[in-house]
Amino acid sequence: MIKKAIAVMTSGGDSPGMNAAARAVVRTALYEGIEVYGINNGYQGMVDDDIVQLTSRSVSDLIQRGGTFLGTARCMEFKTPEGRKKGFDNLVKRGIEGLVIIGGDGSLTGGSLLSKETGLPIVGLPGTIDNDVWGMDYTIGCDTAANTIVDAINKLRDTASAHRRIMLVEVMGRNSGWLAMMAGIAGGAEYVLVPEVKYDLDEMCHELKAMYDAGKRYSIIVVAEGAGSAVGLGKVVEEKTGIDTRVSVLGHIQRGGSPTVEDRMKASMLGEKAALAIISGATNIVFGFNEGKVVGVNLFDAVNNKKTLDPELVRLARVLA
């Protein structure tokens, strides 16, 4: 059981709700009489000893903000045992007895290595818009990002309809198609291309041409970046169909913005859970949501297993297209 202090950090790509989660960790620990330190700029800050003590006021005016007040950065040095030992020593000299990590697969993998090598208690929270952490159906920020994409689709539909165009929308998801699939279904896309599912470009173009010949005014195709470049696909679609085609690559706008109510609430609930768990002596666990309930997943299972895309989403996208 922790008696003095814990630390909290955000790592990897930022996601809306990270601030809400960190805020909950800090205020819960302080409520329990435990000191809290914030590690700035992820693992780089741990190695560089960029660590500051946090108060309740440190996390005020944050719950509505996207990004992460602690910052995040890549750190090649932490990928080495020597770098991890250096970071661990910086925690120990402050009396820090446990660490809460908010981040995605890569960040949690770094935490698992640190735990194995040093014995430092680690509790993880899944902070990633990709919703690709094994053992759970929700990660912090995925709801806000999906809503951002749907808002963009709504606007792009207006101009596509006005010009009778095909519109390809490229979204994030190098290895996971969850964002594309959810936003595509919710946005009424005709096609959703994801890295997990093979697609026939010739067949798709044939169907698009037939729909336009029958009077259709526009088509929306959502493309996860891991399924191919929307720019390249757009050129092929226009060439094969003869229909005016445009491409919109949404990029990092998907990471930003004020978190939705769902992301704020779930991040806050997970932050409290993580703080109480680490204080009680729990370690090597990642807390997330599954079917509406908080679940705890073994840290090593979470980083060593690959989450798959729900086939029901794939089926539904085809039915409703």
Tab-separated table of C-alpha atoms in Angstrom:
chain	number	residue	atom	x	y	z
A	1	MET	CA	0.000	0.000	0.000
A	2	ILE	CA	1.293	3.433	-0.965
A	3	LYS	CA	2.008	5.740	1.949
A	4	LYS	CA	3.521	8.892	0.470
A	5	ALA	CA	3.297	9.749	-3.230
A	6	ILE	CA	2.252	8.687	-6.720
A	7	ALA	CA	2.896	10.170	-10.141
A	8	VAL	CA	0.695	10.593	-13.207
A	9	MET	CA	1.718	11.034	-16.818
A	10	THR	CA	0.226	11.171	-20.318
A	11	SER	CA	2.037	9.567	-23.215
A	12	GLY	CA	1.691	8.865	-26.927
A	13	GLY	CA	-0.809	10.666	-29.120
A	14	ASP	CA	-3.022	13.085	-27.213
A	15	SER	CA	-6.731	12.382	-26.928
A	16	PRO	CA	-9.649	14.477	-25.620
A	17	GLY	CA	-10.354	13.488	-22.026
A	18	MET	CA	-6.759	12.947	-20.946
A	19	ASN	CA	-7.001	16.110	-18.856
A	20	ALA	CA	-10.201	14.897	-17.208
A	21	ALA	CA	-8.540	11.584	-16.334
A	22	ALA	CA	-5.389	13.210	-14.936
A	23	ARG	CA	-7.519	15.669	-12.960
A	24	ALA	CA	-9.435	12.792	-11.379
A	25	VAL	CA	-6.219	10.955	-10.485
A	26	VAL	CA	-4.782	14.045	-8.814
A	27	ARG	CA	-7.842	15.052	-6.826
A	28	THR	CA	-8.658	11.497	-5.742
A	29	ALA	CA	-5.124	10.914	-4.449
A	30	LEU	CA	-5.068	14.254	-2.632
A	31	TYR	CA	-8.452	13.414	-1.066
A	32	GLU	CA	-6.865	10.207	0.218
A	33	GLY	CA	-3.918	12.110	1.713
A	34	ILE	CA	-1.361	11.075	-0.912
A	35	GLU	CA	1.019	13.474	-2.670
A	36	VAL	CA	0.837	13.597	-6.468
A	37	TYR	CA	3.534	14.441	-8.993
A	38	GLY	CA	2.992	15.206	-12.653
A	39	ILE	CA	5.533	14.021	-15.211
A	40	ASN	CA	5.731	16.521	-18.052
A	41	ASN	CA	6.099	15.363	-21.668
A	42	GLY	CA	5.637	11.651	-21.097
A	43	TYR	CA	8.607	9.314	-20.798
A	44	GLN	CA	10.924	12.075	-22.002
A	45	GLY	CA	10.053	14.076	-18.913
A	46	MET	CA	10.660	11.051	-16.693
A	47	VAL	CA	14.149	10.608	-18.155
A	48	ASP	CA	14.884	14.364	-18.070
A	49	ASP	CA	13.595	14.697	-14.483
A	50	ASP	CA	10.884	17.141	-15.571
A	51	ILE	CA	8.607	16.220	-12.679
A	52	VAL	CA	6.538	18.644	-10.587
A	53	GLN	CA	4.336	18.291	-7.530
A	54	LEU	CA	0.661	18.932	-8.243
A	55	THR	CA	-2.073	20.493	-6.134
A	56	SER	CA	-5.827	20.588	-6.591
A	57	ARG	CA	-5.454	24.000	-8.192
A	58	SER	CA	-2.940	22.564	-10.684
A	59	VAL	CA	-5.785	20.684	-12.345
A	60	SER	CA	-8.497	23.351	-12.195
A	61	ASP	CA	-10.024	24.678	-15.444
A	62	LEU	CA	-8.999	21.510	-17.290
A	63	ILE	CA	-11.947	19.155	-17.583
A	64	GLN	CA	-13.318	20.958	-20.647
A	65	ARG	CA	-9.991	21.163	-22.468
A	66	GLY	CA	-8.641	18.816	-25.130
A	67	GLY	CA	-4.981	17.873	-25.391
A	68	THR	CA	-3.020	17.265	-22.204
A	69	PHE	CA	-1.713	19.851	-19.759
A	70	LEU	CA	1.158	17.489	-18.889
A	71	GLY	CA	2.294	17.290	-22.507
A	72	THR	CA	3.522	14.264	-24.409
A	73	ALA	CA	6.603	13.455	-26.466
A	74	ARG	CA	8.498	10.604	-28.086
A	75	CYS	CA	11.492	9.298	-26.129
A	76	MET	CA	13.991	6.990	-27.777
A	77	GLU	CA	16.130	6.840	-24.633
A	78	PHE	CA	13.288	5.279	-22.632
A	79	LYS	CA	13.244	2.370	-25.090
A	80	THR	CA	16.558	1.239	-23.596
A	81	PRO	CA	16.954	-0.447	-20.165
A	82	GLU	CA	19.393	2.304	-19.215
A	83	GLY	CA	16.860	5.001	-20.044
A	84	ARG	CA	14.126	3.287	-18.056
A	85	LYS	CA	16.465	2.926	-15.062
A	86	LYS	CA	17.285	6.633	-15.271
A	87	GLY	CA	13.587	7.519	-15.281
A	88	PHE	CA	12.885	5.164	-12.386
A	89	ASP	CA	15.660	6.726	-10.305
A	90	ASN	CA	14.112	10.163	-10.838
A	91	LEU	CA	10.842	8.870	-9.391
A	92	VAL	CA	12.466	7.131	-6.432
A	93	LYS	CA	14.380	10.201	-5.275
A	94	ARG	CA	11.055	11.992	-4.800
A	95	GLY	CA	9.536	9.154	-2.853
A	96	ILE	CA	7.148	8.231	-5.671
A	97	GLU	CA	5.842	4.711	-5.043
A	98	GLY	CA	3.476	4.165	-7.969
A	99	LEU	CA	2.688	5.492	-11.437
A	100	VAL	CA	-0.535	6.042	-13.391
A	101	ILE	CA	0.024	6.073	-17.159
A	102	ILE	CA	-2.620	7.504	-19.496
A	103	GLY	CA	-1.955	6.477	-23.087
A	104	GLY	CA	-2.312	3.911	-25.844
A	105	ASP	CA	-0.641	0.605	-26.663
A	106	GLY	CA	2.889	1.974	-27.004
A	107	SER	CA	2.687	3.929	-23.766
A	108	LEU	CA	1.296	0.971	-21.847
A	109	THR	CA	4.012	-1.267	-23.303
A	110	GLY	CA	6.619	1.137	-21.914
A	111	GLY	CA	4.918	0.878	-18.533
A	112	SER	CA	4.955	-2.911	-18.637
A	113	LEU	CA	8.706	-2.912	-19.273
A	114	LEU	CA	9.294	-0.434	-16.447
A	115	SER	CA	7.254	-2.598	-14.090
A	116	LYS	CA	9.098	-5.788	-15.069
A	117	GLU	CA	12.527	-4.267	-14.661
A	118	THR	CA	12.032	-2.195	-11.514
A	119	GLY	CA	8.993	-3.582	-9.706
A	120	LEU	CA	7.371	-0.125	-9.724
A	121	PRO	CA	3.580	-0.444	-9.321
A	122	ILE	CA	1.892	0.623	-12.567
A	123	VAL	CA	-1.771	1.290	-13.326
A	124	GLY	CA	-2.747	2.211	-16.879
A	125	LEU	CA	-5.652	4.094	-18.410
A	126	PRO	CA	-6.389	3.729	-22.142
A	127	GLY	CA	-5.986	7.164	-23.702
A	128	THR	CA	-6.245	6.869	-27.489
A	129	ILE	CA	-8.765	7.969	-30.118
A	130	ASP	CA	-8.248	4.681	-32.008
A	131	ASN	CA	-10.127	2.594	-29.404
A	132	ASP	CA	-7.706	-0.266	-30.038
A	133	VAL	CA	-6.710	-1.426	-26.541
A	134	TRP	CA	-7.450	-5.105	-25.987
A	135	GLY	CA	-9.998	-6.171	-23.372
A	136	MET	CA	-12.293	-3.134	-23.520
A	137	ASP	CA	-14.716	-1.424	-25.895
A	138	TYR	CA	-13.940	2.174	-24.919
A	139	THR	CA	-10.790	4.276	-24.718
A	140	ILE	CA	-10.514	7.875	-23.544
A	141	GLY	CA	-11.050	10.308	-26.436
A	142	CYS	CA	-12.597	7.941	-28.966
A	143	ASP	CA	-16.081	9.394	-28.602
A	144	THR	CA	-14.964	12.995	-29.140
A	145	ALA	CA	-12.888	12.016	-32.175
A	146	ALA	CA	-15.774	10.069	-33.715
A	147	ASN	CA	-18.075	13.052	-33.228
A	148	THR	CA	-15.497	15.360	-34.818
A	149	ILE	CA	-15.415	13.120	-37.896
A	150	VAL	CA	-19.214	12.913	-38.135
A	151	ASP	CA	-19.424	16.709	-37.955
A	152	ALA	CA	-16.956	16.930	-40.853
A	153	ILE	CA	-18.935	14.344	-42.861
A	154	ASN	CA	-22.120	16.367	-42.339
A	155	LYS	CA	-20.451	19.455	-43.790
A	156	LEU	CA	-18.787	17.604	-46.656
A	157	ARG	CA	-22.106	16.015	-47.605
A	158	ASP	CA	-23.595	19.473	-48.187
A	159	THR	CA	-20.993	20.470	-50.753
A	160	ALA	CA	-20.822	16.988	-52.308
A	161	SER	CA	-24.571	17.035	-52.889
A	162	ALA	CA	-24.471	20.512	-54.393
A	163	HIS	CA	-21.948	19.420	-57.030
A	164	ARG	CA	-23.004	15.742	-57.441
A	165	ARG	CA	-19.562	14.655	-56.305
A	166	ILE	CA	-18.024	11.625	-54.711
A	167	MET	CA	-16.279	12.636	-51.487
A	168	LEU	CA	-13.530	10.546	-49.878
A	169	VAL	CA	-12.816	11.357	-46.230
A	170	GLU	CA	-9.556	10.051	-44.779
A	171	VAL	CA	-9.506	9.547	-41.018
A	172	MET	CA	-6.964	8.267	-38.525
A	173	GLY	CA	-6.535	4.556	-37.949
A	174	ARG	CA	-3.261	3.087	-39.152
A	175	ASN	CA	-3.952	-0.362	-37.701
A	176	SER	CA	-7.499	-0.012	-36.405
A	177	GLY	CA	-10.647	0.835	-38.359
A	178	TRP	CA	-12.867	1.549	-35.350
A	179	LEU	CA	-12.962	5.335	-35.854
A	180	ALA	CA	-13.683	5.035	-39.563
A	181	MET	CA	-16.346	2.384	-39.054
A	182	MET	CA	-18.202	4.193	-36.262
A	183	ALA	CA	-18.089	7.587	-37.970
A	184	GLY	CA	-18.936	6.053	-41.338
A	185	ILE	CA	-22.037	4.316	-40.030
A	186	ALA	CA	-23.141	7.326	-37.970
A	187	GLY	CA	-22.401	9.684	-40.861
A	188	GLY	CA	-24.330	7.638	-43.418
A	189	ALA	CA	-21.337	6.808	-45.624
A	190	GLU	CA	-21.885	4.605	-48.677
A	191	TYR	CA	-18.560	2.817	-48.137
A	192	VAL	CA	-16.168	2.465	-45.205
A	193	LEU	CA	-12.669	1.195	-45.988
A	194	VAL	CA	-10.697	-0.173	-43.028
A	195	PRO	CA	-7.389	-2.079	-42.720
A	196	GLU	CA	-9.088	-5.138	-41.224
A	197	VAL	CA	-11.376	-5.808	-44.208
A	198	LYS	CA	-10.400	-6.404	-47.837
A	199	TYR	CA	-12.267	-4.385	-50.458
A	200	ASP	CA	-12.664	-4.574	-54.223
A	201	LEU	CA	-12.014	-1.132	-55.700
A	202	ASP	CA	-13.250	-2.116	-59.167
A	203	GLU	CA	-16.536	-3.422	-57.777
A	204	MET	CA	-16.986	-0.310	-55.645
A	205	CYS	CA	-16.454	1.953	-58.666
A	206	HIS	CA	-18.911	-0.083	-60.727
A	207	GLU	CA	-21.550	0.293	-57.996
A	208	LEU	CA	-20.877	4.020	-57.659
A	209	LYS	CA	-21.323	4.538	-61.414
A	210	ALA	CA	-24.607	2.601	-61.353
A	211	MET	CA	-25.923	4.669	-58.441
A	212	TYR	CA	-25.114	7.955	-60.183
A	213	ASP	CA	-26.661	6.748	-63.425
A	214	ALA	CA	-29.827	6.060	-61.396
A	215	GLY	CA	-29.870	9.662	-60.125
A	216	LYS	CA	-27.844	9.658	-56.908
A	217	ARG	CA	-26.523	13.137	-56.077
A	218	TYR	CA	-23.498	12.319	-53.903
A	219	SER	CA	-21.547	9.539	-52.211
A	220	ILE	CA	-19.407	9.566	-49.065
A	221	ILE	CA	-16.517	7.116	-48.714
A	222	VAL	CA	-14.739	7.033	-45.341
A	223	VAL	CA	-11.175	5.704	-45.521
A	224	ALA	CA	-9.080	4.723	-42.509
A	225	GLU	CA	-5.470	5.743	-43.232
A	226	GLY	CA	-4.362	2.121	-42.834
A	227	ALA	CA	-6.665	1.042	-45.673
A	228	GLY	CA	-4.901	3.221	-48.216
A	229	SER	CA	-4.322	6.843	-49.148
A	230	ALA	CA	-7.599	8.629	-49.832
A	231	VAL	CA	-5.751	10.892	-52.263
A	232	GLY	CA	-4.564	7.940	-54.315
A	233	LEU	CA	-7.900	6.141	-54.050
A	234	GLY	CA	-9.736	9.304	-55.083
A	235	LYS	CA	-7.755	9.516	-58.322
A	236	VAL	CA	-8.605	5.907	-59.166
A	237	VAL	CA	-12.303	6.396	-58.324
A	238	GLU	CA	-12.600	9.466	-60.548
A	239	GLU	CA	-10.757	7.757	-63.386
A	240	LYS	CA	-12.873	4.597	-63.250
A	241	THR	CA	-16.267	6.258	-62.706
A	242	GLY	CA	-15.873	9.496	-64.638
A	243	ILE	CA	-17.558	11.261	-61.708
A	244	ASP	CA	-16.148	14.452	-60.167
A	245	THR	CA	-14.346	13.291	-57.012
A	246	ARG	CA	-12.836	15.201	-54.099
A	247	VAL	CA	-10.741	14.177	-51.101
A	248	SER	CA	-10.632	15.582	-47.581
A	249	VAL	CA	-7.875	14.380	-45.229
A	250	LEU	CA	-9.001	15.350	-41.736
A	251	GLY	CA	-5.616	14.895	-40.050
A	252	HIS	CA	-4.930	16.119	-36.546
A	253	ILE	CA	-8.210	17.986	-36.161
A	254	GLN	CA	-9.471	14.587	-34.977
A	255	ARG	CA	-7.265	14.734	-31.880
A	256	GLY	CA	-8.362	18.135	-30.630
A	257	GLY	CA	-11.461	19.797	-29.290
A	258	SER	CA	-13.407	19.928	-26.055
A	259	PRO	CA	-14.219	16.384	-24.848
A	260	THR	CA	-17.787	15.133	-25.092
A	261	VAL	CA	-19.821	14.419	-21.965
A	262	GLU	CA	-19.109	10.705	-22.419
A	263	ASP	CA	-15.347	11.222	-22.579
A	264	ARG	CA	-15.367	13.593	-19.598
A	265	MET	CA	-17.452	11.281	-17.429
A	266	LYS	CA	-15.728	8.023	-18.315
A	267	ALA	CA	-12.262	9.573	-18.051
A	268	SER	CA	-13.158	10.950	-14.621
A	269	MET	CA	-14.488	7.597	-13.435
A	270	LEU	CA	-11.415	5.781	-14.699
A	271	GLY	CA	-9.080	8.356	-13.149
A	272	GLU	CA	-10.641	7.873	-9.729
A	273	LYS	CA	-10.481	4.092	-10.116
A	274	ALA	CA	-6.815	4.205	-11.102
A	275	ALA	CA	-5.823	6.416	-8.175
A	276	LEU	CA	-7.624	4.274	-5.622
A	277	ALA	CA	-6.144	1.104	-7.121
A	278	ILE	CA	-2.545	2.302	-7.131
A	279	ILE	CA	-2.864	3.658	-3.600
A	280	SER	CA	-4.239	0.318	-2.376
A	281	GLY	CA	-1.240	-1.528	-3.779
A	282	ALA	CA	-2.651	-2.784	-7.096
A	283	THR	CA	-0.246	-3.026	-10.019
A	284	ASN	CA	0.005	-4.168	-13.636
A	285	ILE	CA	-3.626	-3.424	-14.414
A	286	VAL	CA	-5.368	-1.285	-17.026
A	287	PHE	CA	-8.834	0.063	-16.289
A	288	GLY	CA	-11.303	0.600	-19.099
A	289	PHE	CA	-14.980	0.228	-19.936
A	290	ASN	CA	-16.636	-2.820	-21.440
A	291	GLU	CA	-20.380	-3.002	-22.054
A	292	GLY	CA	-20.879	0.091	-19.903
A	293	LYS	CA	-19.014	-1.144	-16.842
A	294	VAL	CA	-15.508	-0.450	-15.534
A	295	VAL	CA	-13.250	-3.454	-16.071
A	296	GLY	CA	-9.704	-4.229	-15.042
A	297	VAL	CA	-7.423	-5.926	-17.572
A	298	ASN	CA	-3.976	-7.351	-16.876
A	299	LEU	CA	-1.399	-4.878	-18.212
A	300	PHE	CA	0.648	-7.550	-19.966
A	301	ASP	CA	-2.470	-9.039	-21.593
A	302	ALA	CA	-3.547	-5.587	-22.778
A	303	VAL	CA	-0.257	-4.892	-24.558
A	304	ASN	CA	0.373	-8.404	-25.905
A	305	ASN	CA	-3.032	-9.078	-27.467
A	306	LYS	CA	-4.445	-7.437	-30.590
A	307	LYS	CA	-7.970	-6.072	-30.468
A	308	THR	CA	-10.122	-6.983	-33.473
A	309	LEU	CA	-12.827	-4.937	-35.150
A	310	ASP	CA	-16.330	-6.037	-34.205
A	311	PRO	CA	-17.688	-7.962	-37.234
A	312	GLU	CA	-21.187	-6.694	-36.384
A	313	LEU	CA	-20.042	-3.160	-37.229
A	314	VAL	CA	-18.714	-4.359	-40.577
A	315	ARG	CA	-22.011	-6.126	-41.298
A	316	LEU	CA	-24.081	-3.107	-40.272
A	317	ALA	CA	-22.052	-0.768	-42.483
A	318	ARG	CA	-22.789	-2.997	-45.480
A	319	VAL	CA	-26.483	-3.318	-44.675
A	320	LEU	CA	-27.050	0.412	-44.224
A	321	ALA	CA	-24.863	1.650	-47.097
